[in-house]
Short mmCIF file of C-alpha atoms and ligand atoms in Angstrom, two decimals:
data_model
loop_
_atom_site.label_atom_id
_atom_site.label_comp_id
_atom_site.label_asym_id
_atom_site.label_seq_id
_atom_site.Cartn_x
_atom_site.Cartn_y
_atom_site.Cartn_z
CA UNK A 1 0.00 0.00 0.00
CA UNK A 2 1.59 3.63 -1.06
CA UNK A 3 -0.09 6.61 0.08
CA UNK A 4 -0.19 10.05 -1.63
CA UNK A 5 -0.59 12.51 1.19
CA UNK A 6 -1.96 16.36 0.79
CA UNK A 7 -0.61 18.20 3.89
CA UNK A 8 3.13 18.01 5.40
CA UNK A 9 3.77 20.34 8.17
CA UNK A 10 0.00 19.75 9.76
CA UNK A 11 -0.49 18.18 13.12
CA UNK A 12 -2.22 15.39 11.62
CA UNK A 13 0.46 15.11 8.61
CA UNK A 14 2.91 15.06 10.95
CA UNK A 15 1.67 12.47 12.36
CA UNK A 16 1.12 10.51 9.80
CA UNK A 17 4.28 10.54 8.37
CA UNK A 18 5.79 9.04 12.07
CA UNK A 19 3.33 6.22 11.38
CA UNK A 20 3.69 5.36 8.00
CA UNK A 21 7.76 5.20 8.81
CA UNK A 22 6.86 3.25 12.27
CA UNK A 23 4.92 0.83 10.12
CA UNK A 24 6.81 0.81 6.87
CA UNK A 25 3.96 2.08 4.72
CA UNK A 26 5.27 4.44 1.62
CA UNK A 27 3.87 7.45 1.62
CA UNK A 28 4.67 10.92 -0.40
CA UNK A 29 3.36 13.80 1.84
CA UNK A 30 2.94 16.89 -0.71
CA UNK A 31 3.52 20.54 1.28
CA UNK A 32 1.97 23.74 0.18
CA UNK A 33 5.08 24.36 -2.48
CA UNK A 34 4.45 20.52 -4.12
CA UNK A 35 0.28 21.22 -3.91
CA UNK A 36 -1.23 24.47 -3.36
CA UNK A 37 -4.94 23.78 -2.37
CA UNK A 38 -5.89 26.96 -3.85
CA UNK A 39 -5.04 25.18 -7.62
CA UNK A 40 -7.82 23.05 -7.11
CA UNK A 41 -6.45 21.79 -10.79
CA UNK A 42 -3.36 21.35 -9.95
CA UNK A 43 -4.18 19.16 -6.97
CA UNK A 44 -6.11 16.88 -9.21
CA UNK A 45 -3.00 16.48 -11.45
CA UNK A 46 -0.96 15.22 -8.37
CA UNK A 47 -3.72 12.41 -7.96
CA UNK A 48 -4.21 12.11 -11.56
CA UNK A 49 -0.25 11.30 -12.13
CA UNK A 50 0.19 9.86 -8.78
CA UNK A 51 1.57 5.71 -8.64
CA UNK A 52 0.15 5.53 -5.24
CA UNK A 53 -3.19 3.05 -3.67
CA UNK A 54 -4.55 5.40 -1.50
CA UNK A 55 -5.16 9.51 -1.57
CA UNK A 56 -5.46 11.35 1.97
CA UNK A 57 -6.02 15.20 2.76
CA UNK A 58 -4.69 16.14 5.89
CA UNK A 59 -4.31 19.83 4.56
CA UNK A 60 -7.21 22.10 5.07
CA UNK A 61 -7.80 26.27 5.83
CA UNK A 62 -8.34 25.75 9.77
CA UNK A 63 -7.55 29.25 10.51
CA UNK A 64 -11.61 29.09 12.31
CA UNK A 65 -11.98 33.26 12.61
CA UNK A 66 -9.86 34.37 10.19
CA UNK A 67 -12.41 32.49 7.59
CA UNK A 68 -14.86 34.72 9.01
CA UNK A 69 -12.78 37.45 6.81
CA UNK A 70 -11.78 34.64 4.28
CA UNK A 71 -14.13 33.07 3.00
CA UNK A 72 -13.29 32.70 -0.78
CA UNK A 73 -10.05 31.17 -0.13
CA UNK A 74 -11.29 29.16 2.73
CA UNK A 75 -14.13 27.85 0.74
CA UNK A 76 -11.37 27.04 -2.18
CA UNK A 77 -9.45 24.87 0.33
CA UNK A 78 -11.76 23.34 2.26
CA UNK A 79 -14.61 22.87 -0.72
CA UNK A 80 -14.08 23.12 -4.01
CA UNK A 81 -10.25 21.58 -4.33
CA UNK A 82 -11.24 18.66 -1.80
CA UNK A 83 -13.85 18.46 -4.17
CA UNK A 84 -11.73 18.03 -7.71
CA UNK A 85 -9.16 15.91 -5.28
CA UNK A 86 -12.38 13.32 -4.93
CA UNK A 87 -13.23 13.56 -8.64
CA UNK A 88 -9.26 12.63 -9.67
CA UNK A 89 -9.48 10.19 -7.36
CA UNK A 90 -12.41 8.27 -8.18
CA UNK A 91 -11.45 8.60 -12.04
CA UNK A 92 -8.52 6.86 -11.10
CA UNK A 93 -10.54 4.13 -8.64
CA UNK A 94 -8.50 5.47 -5.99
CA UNK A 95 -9.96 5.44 -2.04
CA UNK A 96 -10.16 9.19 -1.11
CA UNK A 97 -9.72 10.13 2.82
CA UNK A 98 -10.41 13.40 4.00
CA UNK A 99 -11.36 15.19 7.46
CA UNK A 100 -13.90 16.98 8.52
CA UNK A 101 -14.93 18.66 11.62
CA UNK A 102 -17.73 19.06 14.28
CA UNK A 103 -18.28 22.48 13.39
CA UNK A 104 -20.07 21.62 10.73
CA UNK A 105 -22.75 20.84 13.63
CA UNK A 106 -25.20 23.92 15.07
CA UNK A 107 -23.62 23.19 18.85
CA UNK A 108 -26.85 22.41 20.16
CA UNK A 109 -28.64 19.98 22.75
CA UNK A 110 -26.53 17.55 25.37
CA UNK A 111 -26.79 14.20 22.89
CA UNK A 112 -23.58 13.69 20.79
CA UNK A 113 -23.68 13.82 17.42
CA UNK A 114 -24.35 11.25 15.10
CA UNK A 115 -22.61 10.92 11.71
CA UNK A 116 -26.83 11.27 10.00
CA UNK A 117 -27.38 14.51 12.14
CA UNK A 118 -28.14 17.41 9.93
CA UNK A 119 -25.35 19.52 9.83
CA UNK A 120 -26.02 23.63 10.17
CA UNK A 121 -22.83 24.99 10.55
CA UNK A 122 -22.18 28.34 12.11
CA UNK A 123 -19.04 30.22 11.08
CA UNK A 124 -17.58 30.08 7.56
CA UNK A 125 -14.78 27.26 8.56
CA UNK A 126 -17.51 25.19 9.41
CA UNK A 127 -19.66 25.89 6.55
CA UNK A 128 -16.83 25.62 3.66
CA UNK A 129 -15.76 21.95 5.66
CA UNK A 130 -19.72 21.09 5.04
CA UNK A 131 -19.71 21.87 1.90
CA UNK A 132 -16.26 19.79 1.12
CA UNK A 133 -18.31 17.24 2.53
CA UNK A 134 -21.23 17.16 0.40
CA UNK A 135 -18.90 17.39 -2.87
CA UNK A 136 -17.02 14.64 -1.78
CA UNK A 137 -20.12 12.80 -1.01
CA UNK A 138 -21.84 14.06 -4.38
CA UNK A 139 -18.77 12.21 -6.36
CA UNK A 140 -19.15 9.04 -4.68
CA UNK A 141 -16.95 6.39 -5.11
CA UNK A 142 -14.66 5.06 -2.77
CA UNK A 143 -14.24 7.79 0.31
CA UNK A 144 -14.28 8.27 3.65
CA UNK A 145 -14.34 11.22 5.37
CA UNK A 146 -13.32 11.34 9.40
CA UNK A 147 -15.38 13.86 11.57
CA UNK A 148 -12.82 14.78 14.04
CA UNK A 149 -12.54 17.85 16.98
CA UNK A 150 -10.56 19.84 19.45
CA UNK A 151 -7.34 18.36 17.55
CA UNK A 152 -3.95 18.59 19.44
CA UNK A 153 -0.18 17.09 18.98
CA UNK A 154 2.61 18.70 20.29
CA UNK A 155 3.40 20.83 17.43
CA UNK A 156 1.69 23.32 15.31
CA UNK A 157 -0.96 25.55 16.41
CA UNK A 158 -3.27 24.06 18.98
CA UNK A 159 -4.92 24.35 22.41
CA UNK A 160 -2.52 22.12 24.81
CA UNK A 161 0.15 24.49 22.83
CA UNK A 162 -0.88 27.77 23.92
CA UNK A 163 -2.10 26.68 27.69
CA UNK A 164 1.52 25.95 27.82
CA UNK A 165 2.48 29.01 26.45
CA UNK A 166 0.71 30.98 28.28
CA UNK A 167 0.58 29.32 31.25
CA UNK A 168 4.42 30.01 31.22
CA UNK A 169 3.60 34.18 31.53
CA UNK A 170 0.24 34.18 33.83
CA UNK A 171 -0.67 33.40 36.80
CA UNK A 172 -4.53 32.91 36.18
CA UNK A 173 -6.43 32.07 33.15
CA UNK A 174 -9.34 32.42 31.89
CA UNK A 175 -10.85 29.33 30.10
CA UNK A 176 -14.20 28.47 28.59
CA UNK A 177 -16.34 25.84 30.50
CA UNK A 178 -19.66 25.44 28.54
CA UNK A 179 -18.10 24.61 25.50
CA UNK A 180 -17.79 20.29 25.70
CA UNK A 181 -15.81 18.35 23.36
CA UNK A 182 -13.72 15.61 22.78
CA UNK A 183 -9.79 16.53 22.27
CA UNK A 184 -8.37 14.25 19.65
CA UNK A 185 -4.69 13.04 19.41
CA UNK A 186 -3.44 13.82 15.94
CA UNK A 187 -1.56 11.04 16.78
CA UNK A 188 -4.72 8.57 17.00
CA UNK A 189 -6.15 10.50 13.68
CA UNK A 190 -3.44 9.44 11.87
CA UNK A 191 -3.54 5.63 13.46
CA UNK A 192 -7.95 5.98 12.25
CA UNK A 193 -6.93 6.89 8.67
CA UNK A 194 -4.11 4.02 8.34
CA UNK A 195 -6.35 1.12 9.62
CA UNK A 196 -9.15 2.51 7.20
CA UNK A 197 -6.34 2.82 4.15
CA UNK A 198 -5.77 -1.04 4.80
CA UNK A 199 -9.71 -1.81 5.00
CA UNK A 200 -9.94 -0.13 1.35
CA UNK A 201 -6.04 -1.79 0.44
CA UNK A 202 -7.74 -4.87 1.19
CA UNK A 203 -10.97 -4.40 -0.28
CA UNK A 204 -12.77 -3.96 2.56
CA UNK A 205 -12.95 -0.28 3.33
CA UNK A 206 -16.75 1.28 3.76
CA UNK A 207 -17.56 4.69 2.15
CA UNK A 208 -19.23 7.37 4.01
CA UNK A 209 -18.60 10.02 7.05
CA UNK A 210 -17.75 8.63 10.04
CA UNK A 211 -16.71 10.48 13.89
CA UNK A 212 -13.78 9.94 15.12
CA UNK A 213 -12.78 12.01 18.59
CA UNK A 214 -11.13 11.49 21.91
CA UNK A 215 -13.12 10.38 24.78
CA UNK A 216 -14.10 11.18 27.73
CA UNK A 217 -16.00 14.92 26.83
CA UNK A 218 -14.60 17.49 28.74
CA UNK A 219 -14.94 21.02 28.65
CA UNK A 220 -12.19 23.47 27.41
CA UNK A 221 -12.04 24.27 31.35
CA UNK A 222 -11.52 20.79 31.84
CA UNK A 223 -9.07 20.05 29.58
CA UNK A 224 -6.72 23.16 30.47
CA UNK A 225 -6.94 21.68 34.44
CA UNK A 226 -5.39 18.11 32.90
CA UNK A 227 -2.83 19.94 30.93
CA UNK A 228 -1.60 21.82 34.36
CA UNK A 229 -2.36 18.94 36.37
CA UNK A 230 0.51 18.11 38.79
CA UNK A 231 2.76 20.92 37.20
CA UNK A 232 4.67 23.21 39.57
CA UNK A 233 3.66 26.68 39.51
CA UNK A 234 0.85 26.01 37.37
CA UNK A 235 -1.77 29.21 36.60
CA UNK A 236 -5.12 29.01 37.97
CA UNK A 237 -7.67 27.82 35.75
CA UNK A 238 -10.94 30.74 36.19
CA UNK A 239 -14.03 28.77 34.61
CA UNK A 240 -15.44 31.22 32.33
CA UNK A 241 -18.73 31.47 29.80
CA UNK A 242 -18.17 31.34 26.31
CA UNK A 243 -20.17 35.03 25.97
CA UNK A 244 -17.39 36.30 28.19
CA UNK A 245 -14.92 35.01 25.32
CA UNK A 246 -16.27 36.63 21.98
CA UNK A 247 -14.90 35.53 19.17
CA UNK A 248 -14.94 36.43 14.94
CA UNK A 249 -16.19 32.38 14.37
CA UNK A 250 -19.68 31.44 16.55
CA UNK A 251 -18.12 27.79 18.48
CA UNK A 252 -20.38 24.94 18.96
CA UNK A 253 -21.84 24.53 22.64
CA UNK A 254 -22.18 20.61 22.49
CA UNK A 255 -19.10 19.49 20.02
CA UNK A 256 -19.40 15.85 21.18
CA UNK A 257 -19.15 13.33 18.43
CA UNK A 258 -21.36 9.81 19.24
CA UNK A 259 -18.09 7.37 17.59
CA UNK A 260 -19.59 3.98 17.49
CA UNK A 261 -19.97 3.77 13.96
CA UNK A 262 -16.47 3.66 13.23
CA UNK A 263 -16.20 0.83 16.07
CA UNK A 264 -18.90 -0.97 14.62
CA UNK A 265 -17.77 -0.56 10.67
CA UNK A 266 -13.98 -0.66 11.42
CA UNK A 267 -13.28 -2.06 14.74
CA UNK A 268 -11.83 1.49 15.60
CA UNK A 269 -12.12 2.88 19.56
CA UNK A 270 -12.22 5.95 20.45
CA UNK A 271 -8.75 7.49 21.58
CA UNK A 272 -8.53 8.29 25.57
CA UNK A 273 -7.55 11.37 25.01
CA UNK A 274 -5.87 11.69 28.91
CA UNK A 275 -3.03 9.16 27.39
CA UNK A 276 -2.22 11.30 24.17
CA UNK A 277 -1.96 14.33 26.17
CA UNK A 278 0.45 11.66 28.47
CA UNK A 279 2.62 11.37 25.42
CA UNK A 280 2.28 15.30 23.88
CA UNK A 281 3.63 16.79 27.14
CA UNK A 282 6.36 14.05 28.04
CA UNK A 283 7.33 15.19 23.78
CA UNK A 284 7.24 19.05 25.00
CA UNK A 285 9.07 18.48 27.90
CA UNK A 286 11.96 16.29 26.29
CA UNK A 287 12.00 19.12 23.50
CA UNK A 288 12.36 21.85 26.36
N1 LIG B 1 -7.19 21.42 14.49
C1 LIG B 1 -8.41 21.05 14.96
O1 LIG B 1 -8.72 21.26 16.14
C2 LIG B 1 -9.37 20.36 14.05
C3 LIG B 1 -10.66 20.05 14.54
C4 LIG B 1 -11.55 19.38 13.69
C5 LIG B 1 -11.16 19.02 12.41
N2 LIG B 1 -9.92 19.36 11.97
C6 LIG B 1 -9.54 18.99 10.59
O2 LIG B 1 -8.46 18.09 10.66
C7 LIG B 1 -7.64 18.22 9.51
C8 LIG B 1 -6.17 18.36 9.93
O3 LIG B 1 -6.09 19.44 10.82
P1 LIG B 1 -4.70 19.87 11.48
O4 LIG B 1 -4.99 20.30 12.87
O5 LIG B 1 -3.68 18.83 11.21
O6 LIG B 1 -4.39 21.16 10.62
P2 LIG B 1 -3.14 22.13 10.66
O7 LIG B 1 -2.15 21.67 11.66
O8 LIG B 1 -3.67 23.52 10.72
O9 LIG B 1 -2.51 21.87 9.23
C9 LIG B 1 -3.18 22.25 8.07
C10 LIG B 1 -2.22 22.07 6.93
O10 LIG B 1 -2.89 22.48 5.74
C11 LIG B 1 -1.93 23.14 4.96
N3 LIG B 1 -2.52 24.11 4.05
C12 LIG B 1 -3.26 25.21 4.36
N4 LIG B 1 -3.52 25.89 3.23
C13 LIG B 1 -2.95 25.21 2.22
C14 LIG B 1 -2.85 25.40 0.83
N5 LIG B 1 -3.40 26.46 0.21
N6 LIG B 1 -2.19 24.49 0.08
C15 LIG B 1 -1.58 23.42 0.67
N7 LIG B 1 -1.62 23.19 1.97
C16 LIG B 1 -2.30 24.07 2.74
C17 LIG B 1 -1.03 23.88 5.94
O11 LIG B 1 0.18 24.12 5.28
P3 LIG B 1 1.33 25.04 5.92
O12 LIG B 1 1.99 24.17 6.95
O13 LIG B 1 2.18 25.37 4.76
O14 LIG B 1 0.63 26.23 6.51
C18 LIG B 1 -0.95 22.90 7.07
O15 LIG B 1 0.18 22.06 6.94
C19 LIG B 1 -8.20 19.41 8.74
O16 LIG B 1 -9.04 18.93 7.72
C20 LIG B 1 -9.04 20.16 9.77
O17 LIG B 1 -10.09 20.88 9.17
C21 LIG B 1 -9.01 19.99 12.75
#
């Protein structure tokens, strides 16, 4: 199995590409210079041309409030490209994997979200990942796409990242505590799309969208008090609402993804996310 991978510098890329050398699984990971997403044409080439089984898109325009501001380019990432990258793909017969988000949900009610919830996005990220979604799905053929959330690793831009940062300069913060979620290793995103690369290698992968997020659900609140947990000197956490936190991009309230289709489909559990964040900060501190 050879893997053609959009995305190189990612948290999820990254990732990847530790895997796919852990396991011995070729892959060519394509960075912004090799494949802009923005050449939604060009992208298709790459898939068009490529010798390898299996397509993935780890890249995406995730910057959540600057889309508010964006949203012709973010649409051209996260839409229409993913979009001509499914078309190549299944011109070529080739199993397409891409990933999505659970912003594409409204935030609302205490019951996680199913994968055959309707979607009603609320910010421009969310609605340009929706609508990648529903090309991919218009296309058919053989693709998955993984629903994921609250996505950390310990590099790139994400929220164990900046805890750390700041919790390095303040005493207190202030953290959002009705906002619930379920933080995701990139680590275990990467493990989700490599088991489901084999299923299709093997003639057994299953098309559709399908959740994928850490478990237990946790607020933002929550999840800043495990990242300081035990650590000297660490700020106080201040639970606070999210109207005290405006923001350019509306967040979901309720971001909590129900995962046992995945299970069920591809034997695939969902991540404790407390033992990822075990691994991302022993990785921070070794790289202090
Ligand atoms: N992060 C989260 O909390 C979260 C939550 C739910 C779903 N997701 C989804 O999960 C997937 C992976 O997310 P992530 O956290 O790994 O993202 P990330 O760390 O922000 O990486 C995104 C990658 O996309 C690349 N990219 C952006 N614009 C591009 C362009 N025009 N051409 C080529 N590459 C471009 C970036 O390239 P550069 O390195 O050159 O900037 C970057 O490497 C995305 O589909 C995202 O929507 C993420």
């Amino acid at each position: 199995m050879r893997l053609l991978v959009f995305g190189k510098n990612g948290q999820v890329a990254q990732e990847l590409a530790l895997a796919c050398a852990r396991d011995g699984v070729p892959a060519r990971f394509l960075s912004r210079d090799d494949a802009d997403l923005t050449l939604p044409m060009a992208c298709a080439r790459e898939i068009s041309e490529t010798d390898a089984d299996i397509v993935i898109n780890a890249a995406a325009y995730t910057a959540v409030d600057a889309a508010e501001e964006n949203r012709p380019r973010a649409r051209l990432i996260n839409a229409i490209t993913p979009s001509e990258m499914a078309r190549a793909a299944q011109g070529r017969d080739l199993p397409f994997l891409h990933i999505s988000s659970d912003y594409v949900f409204d935030g609302s009610g205490k019951i996680p979200w199913r994968e055959e919830d309707r979607p009603d996005p609320q910010g421009v990220y969310g609605r340009t990942k929706f609508a990648g979604e529903t090309g991919i799905q218009a296309i058919g053929g053989r693709y998955a796409i993984l629903r994921t959330s609250w996505v950390f690793s310990a590099h790139g831009t994400n929220f164990v990242r900046t805890m750390r940062r700041l919790g390095g300069s303040h005493d207190a913060l202030n953290v959002v505590d009705d906002q619930r979620g379920g933080p995701t290793p990139a680590a275990a995103i990467a493990e989700a799309l490599l088991r489901m690369a084999s299923a299709f290698h093997a003639g057994s992968g299953v098309a559709g969208i399908f959740h994928f997020s850490g478990a237990p659900a946790v607020s933002w609140a929550d999840f800043a008090c495990a990242i300081f947990a035990g650590q000297a000197n660490a700020p106080a956490i201040n639970r606070i609402p999210t109207s005290a936190y405006p923001t350019p991009a509306k967040r979901p309230l309720n971001s909590v993804l129900d995962c046992r289709k995945i299970f069920k489909t591809y034997g695939i559990e969902q991540p404790d996310w407390r033992a990822g964040l075990r691994e991302v900060l022993a990785r921070l501190e070794a790289e202090a």
